[in-house]
Structures are given as structure tokens and as C-alpha cells.
mmCIF file of C-alpha atoms in Angstrom:
data_model
loop_
_atom_site.group_PDB
_atom_site.id
_atom_site.type_symbol
_atom_site.label_atom_id
_atom_site.label_comp_id
_atom_site.label_asym_id
_atom_site.label_seq_id
_atom_site.Cartn_x
_atom_site.Cartn_y
_atom_site.Cartn_z
ATOM 1 C CA GLY A 1 7.002 127.338 -46.467
ATOM 2 C CA GLN A 2 9.851 126.522 -44.222
ATOM 3 C CA GLN A 3 12.642 124.599 -45.992
ATOM 4 C CA VAL A 4 16.000 123.092 -45.183
ATOM 5 C CA MET A 5 18.196 122.685 -48.246
ATOM 6 C CA GLN A 6 20.988 120.166 -48.083
ATOM 7 C CA ILE A 7 23.942 119.922 -50.501
ATOM 8 C CA PRO A 8 25.354 118.068 -52.190
ATOM 9 C CA GLN A 9 22.791 115.380 -52.985
ATOM 10 C CA TYR A 10 25.453 112.840 -53.681
ATOM 11 C CA GLN A 11 29.172 112.640 -52.917
ATOM 12 C CA HIS A 12 31.578 109.972 -54.014
ATOM 13 C CA VAL A 13 35.024 109.950 -52.324
ATOM 14 C CA GLN A 14 38.103 107.829 -52.169
ATOM 15 C CA GLU A 15 38.692 106.286 -48.742
ATOM 16 C CA GLY A 16 40.830 108.711 -46.717
ATOM 17 C CA GLU A 17 39.459 111.797 -48.355
ATOM 18 C CA ASP A 18 37.429 114.367 -46.375
ATOM 19 C CA PHE A 19 33.665 114.934 -46.828
ATOM 20 C CA THR A 20 31.364 117.806 -45.963
ATOM 21 C CA THR A 21 27.637 118.245 -46.307
ATOM 22 C CA TYR A 22 25.858 121.478 -45.772
ATOM 23 C CA CYS A 23 22.343 122.502 -44.576
ATOM 24 C CA ASN A 24 20.767 125.868 -45.158
ATOM 25 C CA SER A 25 17.412 126.994 -43.747
ATOM 26 C CA SER A 26 15.147 129.725 -45.031
ATOM 27 C CA THR A 27 14.338 130.617 -41.428
ATOM 28 C CA THR A 28 16.140 130.812 -38.093
ATOM 29 C CA LEU A 29 16.257 127.383 -36.426
ATOM 30 C CA SER A 30 15.885 126.695 -32.713
ATOM 31 C CA ASN A 31 18.204 123.625 -33.091
ATOM 32 C CA ILE A 32 19.512 121.270 -35.698
ATOM 33 C CA GLN A 33 19.887 117.532 -35.537
ATOM 34 C CA TRP A 34 21.953 115.218 -37.701
ATOM 35 C CA TYR A 35 21.072 111.584 -38.551
ATOM 36 C CA LYS A 36 22.760 108.836 -40.486
ATOM 37 C CA GLN A 37 20.933 106.182 -42.490
ATOM 38 C CA ARG A 38 22.908 103.216 -43.655
ATOM 39 C CA PRO A 39 21.734 101.613 -46.971
ATOM 40 C CA GLY A 40 18.589 99.545 -46.276
ATOM 41 C CA GLY A 41 18.438 100.836 -42.757
ATOM 42 C CA HIS A 42 16.680 103.465 -40.714
ATOM 43 C CA PRO A 43 17.946 106.933 -39.575
ATOM 44 C CA VAL A 44 20.055 106.985 -36.439
ATOM 45 C CA PHE A 45 20.526 110.157 -34.412
ATOM 46 C CA LEU A 46 24.100 111.502 -34.406
ATOM 47 C CA ILE A 47 23.991 114.832 -32.581
ATOM 48 C CA GLN A 48 21.993 117.960 -31.755
ATOM 49 C CA LEU A 49 23.231 121.546 -31.940
ATOM 50 C CA VAL A 50 21.402 124.262 -30.123
ATOM 51 C CA LYS A 51 23.697 127.288 -29.623
ATOM 52 C CA SER A 52 24.680 129.883 -32.165
ATOM 53 C CA GLY A 53 28.153 129.102 -33.472
ATOM 54 C CA GLU A 54 28.276 125.775 -31.688
ATOM 55 C CA VAL A 55 30.854 123.232 -32.774
ATOM 56 C CA LYS A 56 30.835 119.595 -31.638
ATOM 57 C CA LYS A 57 33.106 116.715 -32.479
ATOM 58 C CA GLN A 58 32.600 112.984 -32.482
ATOM 59 C CA LYS A 59 35.914 111.268 -33.347
ATOM 60 C CA ARG A 60 36.346 112.070 -37.134
ATOM 61 C CA LEU A 61 32.971 113.936 -37.426
ATOM 62 C CA THR A 62 32.761 117.700 -36.800
ATOM 63 C CA PHE A 63 29.414 119.458 -36.609
ATOM 64 C CA GLN A 64 28.867 123.207 -36.788
ATOM 65 C CA PHE A 65 25.854 125.435 -36.284
ATOM 66 C CA GLY A 66 26.079 128.852 -37.889
ATOM 67 C CA GLU A 67 26.090 132.146 -36.024
ATOM 68 C CA ALA A 68 22.675 133.078 -37.426
ATOM 69 C CA LYS A 69 21.319 129.573 -36.661
ATOM 70 C CA LYS A 70 20.329 129.180 -40.312
ATOM 71 C CA ASN A 71 23.004 126.857 -41.537
ATOM 72 C CA SER A 72 24.948 123.814 -40.362
ATOM 73 C CA SER A 73 27.598 121.502 -41.669
ATOM 74 C CA LEU A 74 28.927 118.041 -41.043
ATOM 75 C CA HIS A 75 32.494 117.324 -41.867
ATOM 76 C CA ILE A 76 34.056 113.875 -41.886
ATOM 77 C CA THR A 77 37.864 113.695 -41.816
ATOM 78 C CA ALA A 78 39.593 110.793 -43.544
ATOM 79 C CA THR A 79 36.518 108.908 -44.617
ATOM 80 C CA GLN A 80 36.218 105.164 -44.065
ATOM 81 C CA THR A 81 33.998 102.598 -45.764
ATOM 82 C CA THR A 82 31.920 102.457 -42.606
ATOM 83 C CA ASP A 83 30.914 106.120 -43.260
ATOM 84 C CA VAL A 84 28.837 105.056 -46.256
ATOM 85 C CA GLY A 85 25.153 106.092 -46.026
ATOM 86 C CA THR A 86 22.875 109.055 -46.168
ATOM 87 C CA TYR A 87 23.329 111.958 -43.807
ATOM 88 C CA PHE A 88 20.310 114.077 -42.964
ATOM 89 C CA CYS A 89 19.945 117.335 -41.203
ATOM 90 C CA ALA A 90 16.698 118.182 -39.470
ATOM 91 C CA GLY A 91 15.867 121.587 -37.975
ATOM 92 C CA GLY A 92 13.418 122.661 -35.329
ATOM 93 C CA THR A 93 11.647 126.001 -35.687
ATOM 94 C CA GLY A 94 9.368 126.154 -32.701
ATOM 95 C CA ASN A 95 8.027 124.095 -29.880
ATOM 96 C CA ASN A 96 5.697 121.782 -31.726
ATOM 97 C CA ARG A 97 8.375 119.093 -32.057
ATOM 98 C CA LYS A 98 7.965 118.916 -35.752
ATOM 99 C CA LEU A 99 11.358 118.784 -37.455
ATOM 100 C CA ILE A 100 12.009 120.073 -40.953
ATOM 101 C CA TRP A 101 14.180 117.573 -42.787
ATOM 102 C CA GLY A 102 16.777 118.084 -45.502
ATOM 103 C CA LEU A 103 16.764 115.720 -48.466
ATOM 104 C CA GLY A 104 20.001 114.152 -47.330
ATOM 105 C CA THR A 105 23.427 113.708 -48.774
ATOM 106 C CA SER A 106 24.351 110.222 -49.942
ATOM 107 C CA LEU A 107 27.988 109.395 -49.349
ATOM 108 C CA ALA A 108 29.756 106.574 -51.271
ATOM 109 C CA VAL A 109 33.354 105.641 -50.256
ATOM 110 C CA ASN A 110 35.686 103.827 -52.600
ATOM 111 C CA PRO A 111 38.068 101.464 -50.757
ATOM 112 C CA ASP B 1 15.336 95.417 -24.556
ATOM 113 C CA GLY B 2 13.877 98.840 -25.340
ATOM 114 C CA GLY B 3 13.086 100.118 -28.797
ATOM 115 C CA ILE B 4 10.568 100.606 -31.562
ATOM 116 C CA THR B 5 9.126 97.761 -33.503
ATOM 117 C CA GLN B 6 7.347 97.995 -36.877
ATOM 118 C CA SER B 7 5.669 95.152 -38.523
ATOM 119 C CA PRO B 8 5.614 93.778 -41.028
ATOM 120 C CA LYS B 9 8.969 94.543 -42.691
ATOM 121 C CA TYR B 10 7.528 94.007 -46.179
ATOM 122 C CA LEU B 11 3.958 94.307 -47.089
ATOM 123 C CA PHE B 12 2.178 93.795 -50.406
ATOM 124 C CA ARG B 13 -1.365 94.977 -51.095
ATOM 125 C CA LYS B 14 -3.686 95.198 -53.996
ATOM 126 C CA GLU B 15 -4.735 98.649 -55.258
ATOM 127 C CA GLY B 16 -7.935 99.863 -53.535
ATOM 128 C CA GLN B 17 -7.324 98.049 -50.245
ATOM 129 C CA ASN B 18 -6.730 99.809 -46.921
ATOM 130 C CA VAL B 19 -3.696 98.599 -45.002
ATOM 131 C CA THR B 20 -2.590 99.247 -41.422
ATOM 132 C CA LEU B 21 1.067 99.518 -40.396
ATOM 133 C CA SER B 22 1.980 98.734 -36.868
ATOM 134 C CA CYS B 23 4.311 100.753 -34.655
ATOM 135 C CA GLU B 24 5.006 99.898 -31.030
ATOM 136 C CA GLN B 25 7.537 101.469 -28.595
ATOM 137 C CA ASN B 26 8.562 100.516 -25.060
ATOM 138 C CA LEU B 27 10.714 103.564 -24.488
ATOM 139 C CA ASN B 28 8.009 105.325 -22.538
ATOM 140 C CA HIS B 29 8.096 108.253 -25.050
ATOM 141 C CA ASP B 30 5.153 110.650 -25.262
ATOM 142 C CA ALA B 31 5.734 111.721 -28.902
ATOM 143 C CA MET B 32 5.442 109.471 -31.884
ATOM 144 C CA TYR B 33 5.791 110.157 -35.648
ATOM 145 C CA TRP B 34 5.059 108.635 -38.975
ATOM 146 C CA TYR B 35 7.270 109.437 -41.985
ATOM 147 C CA ARG B 36 7.245 108.385 -45.607
ATOM 148 C CA GLN B 37 10.538 107.974 -47.486
ATOM 149 C CA ASP B 38 10.750 107.850 -51.237
ATOM 150 C CA PRO B 39 14.076 107.621 -53.193
ATOM 151 C CA GLY B 40 15.741 111.032 -53.281
ATOM 152 C CA GLN B 41 12.924 112.668 -51.362
ATOM 153 C CA GLY B 42 14.222 112.462 -47.775
ATOM 154 C CA LEU B 43 11.713 112.076 -44.923
ATOM 155 C CA ARG B 44 8.253 113.558 -45.191
ATOM 156 C CA LEU B 45 6.019 113.796 -42.091
ATOM 157 C CA ILE B 46 2.649 112.171 -42.348
ATOM 158 C CA TYR B 47 1.245 112.494 -38.832
ATOM 159 C CA TYR B 48 2.604 113.056 -35.356
ATOM 160 C CA SER B 49 1.256 112.708 -31.824
ATOM 161 C CA GLN B 50 2.639 114.415 -28.725
ATOM 162 C CA ILE B 51 0.265 112.685 -26.284
ATOM 163 C CA VAL B 52 -2.276 109.893 -26.062
ATOM 164 C CA ASN B 53 -5.558 110.617 -27.777
ATOM 165 C CA ASP B 54 -4.155 113.554 -29.692
ATOM 166 C CA PHE B 55 -2.435 113.737 -33.076
ATOM 167 C CA GLN B 56 -1.656 116.396 -35.711
ATOM 168 C CA LYS B 57 -1.380 116.254 -39.482
ATOM 169 C CA GLY B 58 2.051 116.523 -40.993
ATOM 170 C CA ASP B 59 2.940 117.667 -44.460
ATOM 171 C CA ILE B 60 1.420 114.794 -46.429
ATOM 172 C CA ALA B 61 -1.536 113.455 -44.343
ATOM 173 C CA GLU B 62 -3.980 113.157 -47.224
ATOM 174 C CA GLY B 63 -4.930 109.460 -47.747
ATOM 175 C CA TYR B 64 -3.631 108.420 -44.318
ATOM 176 C CA SER B 65 -5.172 108.073 -40.886
ATOM 177 C CA VAL B 66 -3.786 107.346 -37.417
ATOM 178 C CA SER B 67 -4.917 106.640 -33.865
ATOM 179 C CA ARG B 68 -3.178 106.999 -30.495
ATOM 180 C CA GLU B 69 -5.242 105.085 -27.996
ATOM 181 C CA LYS B 70 -2.216 103.889 -26.061
ATOM 182 C CA LYS B 71 1.096 105.549 -25.313
ATOM 183 C CA GLU B 72 2.992 102.606 -26.743
ATOM 184 C CA SER B 73 1.122 102.272 -30.038
ATOM 185 C CA PHE B 74 0.587 104.577 -33.040
ATOM 186 C CA PRO B 75 -0.770 102.606 -36.005
ATOM 187 C CA LEU B 76 -0.924 104.128 -39.468
ATOM 188 C CA THR B 77 -3.630 103.208 -41.942
ATOM 189 C CA VAL B 78 -2.884 103.808 -45.650
ATOM 190 C CA THR B 79 -6.288 104.216 -47.315
ATOM 191 C CA SER B 80 -7.381 103.633 -50.869
ATOM 192 C CA ALA B 81 -7.496 107.423 -51.209
ATOM 193 C CA GLN B 82 -3.649 107.633 -51.113
ATOM 194 C CA LYS B 83 -2.614 108.037 -54.768
ATOM 195 C CA ASN B 84 0.881 106.645 -54.560
ATOM 196 C CA PRO B 85 1.164 104.445 -51.425
ATOM 197 C CA THR B 86 4.159 102.386 -52.476
ATOM 198 C CA ALA B 87 6.958 103.694 -50.236
ATOM 199 C CA PHE B 88 9.144 103.010 -47.179
ATOM 200 C CA TYR B 89 7.305 103.996 -43.996
ATOM 201 C CA LEU B 90 9.174 104.915 -40.894
ATOM 202 C CA CYS B 91 7.834 105.347 -37.352
ATOM 203 C CA ALA B 92 9.746 107.219 -34.719
ATOM 204 C CA SER B 93 9.376 108.302 -31.140
ATOM 205 C CA SER B 94 10.902 110.843 -28.853
ATOM 206 C CA ARG B 95 10.762 112.198 -25.293
ATOM 207 C CA THR B 96 9.056 115.453 -24.640
ATOM 208 C CA SER B 97 10.752 117.718 -22.135
ATOM 209 C CA GLY B 98 9.519 121.255 -21.965
ATOM 210 C CA SER B 99 9.980 123.232 -25.173
ATOM 211 C CA SER B 100 13.190 121.591 -26.224
ATOM 212 C CA TYR B 101 13.651 119.111 -29.028
ATOM 213 C CA ASN B 102 14.726 115.594 -28.378
ATOM 214 C CA GLU B 103 16.367 112.961 -30.563
ATOM 215 C CA GLN B 104 14.030 110.774 -32.498
ATOM 216 C CA PHE B 105 14.360 107.019 -32.343
ATOM 217 C CA PHE B 106 13.334 105.192 -35.465
ATOM 218 C CA GLY B 107 11.909 101.780 -36.058
ATOM 219 C CA PRO B 108 13.248 99.468 -38.812
ATOM 220 C CA GLY B 109 10.549 100.570 -41.238
ATOM 221 C CA THR B 110 7.919 98.892 -43.367
ATOM 222 C CA ARG B 111 8.247 98.662 -47.160
ATOM 223 C CA LEU B 112 4.776 98.811 -48.623
ATOM 224 C CA THR B 113 4.226 97.803 -52.276
ATOM 225 C CA VAL B 114 0.815 98.300 -53.802
ATOM 226 C CA LEU B 115 0.264 96.161 -56.842
#
């Protein structure tokens, strides 16, 4: 079946270091969304990428969608303790509004 | 104040009992979703509904049932047939606009523990 693999599963960084999480799909995606879930909380939408090769930035966060629309990445520059949480990617493959979710990358930041 | 509400936040039930989780939204969204989250497993789709009186099975629908009688409400029943019901249950909703995807808004979740 369709899958979205997300790596790494866990990442522990020192505050100020950079962080990247990657998503890879077995099939071409129509779009990819990124969500953040704080510990004990619920997922919150961060961004959606739709176009091949698209790059979007939100302050210290940079999101990329691959040329083949099969992979995506989220890069955080100079992490802060407020970045702690689990980052999920979720891809759309058609028009049935059903997203395929990655397993998430849990980020821990040492102050 | 618009949003999605789920109640209760914590729920305890004895094995063999059915239990219904509530999900209400006042965002005027057509689509609603139920997910189950287990540690290290990400989000798994149980059921989703794109319009009132219609819903589709997700990836792990066995042992669950839903109804969508009103646009605002999408209750989930965890039946006694669900083998491992203890989990964190998340409800979400989204707009529907043509064939494009829209962001999903999540409720705070319900932690169900079956004893």
C-alpha cells in the first residue's frame, strides 16, 4: 500500500543546533502537509506544499517538496526549546481527502 | 470562539463495554476525521466523512463505528469488538474546496483507557 516513511524517528539536539526531518513516499504525492504536535497536545498545521520543487520558509523553518513530488523535508535553523515536539508529514495522493501520515520525528532540545 | 471540541479528555471503561467519544466543530467544515494515535505509531485513520450522512472506512475501522447526522458532529463508538482500544483518539475537520486538500484542524483528543 501507499506509505510515507519519515526519518529519523528521534532527534536529540543542543539548543542552537540545526535539525532536519525527511519524508519519502512510495508514490507521487499531490501535496504534502507538515504538522507539529507538542508533548501532550494535538497536531497543529504548519504548512502545505503543492508544487514540484517548492520551497517555503517560516522564520527559522524551511520546507521543501522534491522535484518528483515523492519526498519532502523540514529544516529548523538554530533550534530553540520551543521547537520541542513531534513533527509529522502527511501526503495526499488523490482527491479523496485522505492523507497518508508519516510516523513522525520527535525532537528534543537540550537548553 | 471557533474550534473543535472533544469530550471527555480522559475516559476509563471496563473491557467489553461500548463507549462513544464526542466530537463537535463550529468551523462549518464539511469533512471530519477520526484518528487513533499510539506511542511511536503516528496517526492512523479510523473513519472519515466528507459530507453529512456519508462516511468512509479508514485504515483501521474494525471495531469502530461512526455516524454523521449533523454537519457539526461526528461521534465515534469504540465497540467491544475492538481488540486493543486503549489509545489517544483525535478528531479533526477540514474545509472541502474542489479537489484540493485543506489543512486539518484537530481537537484536543480523548485518552481512552480500557481496564
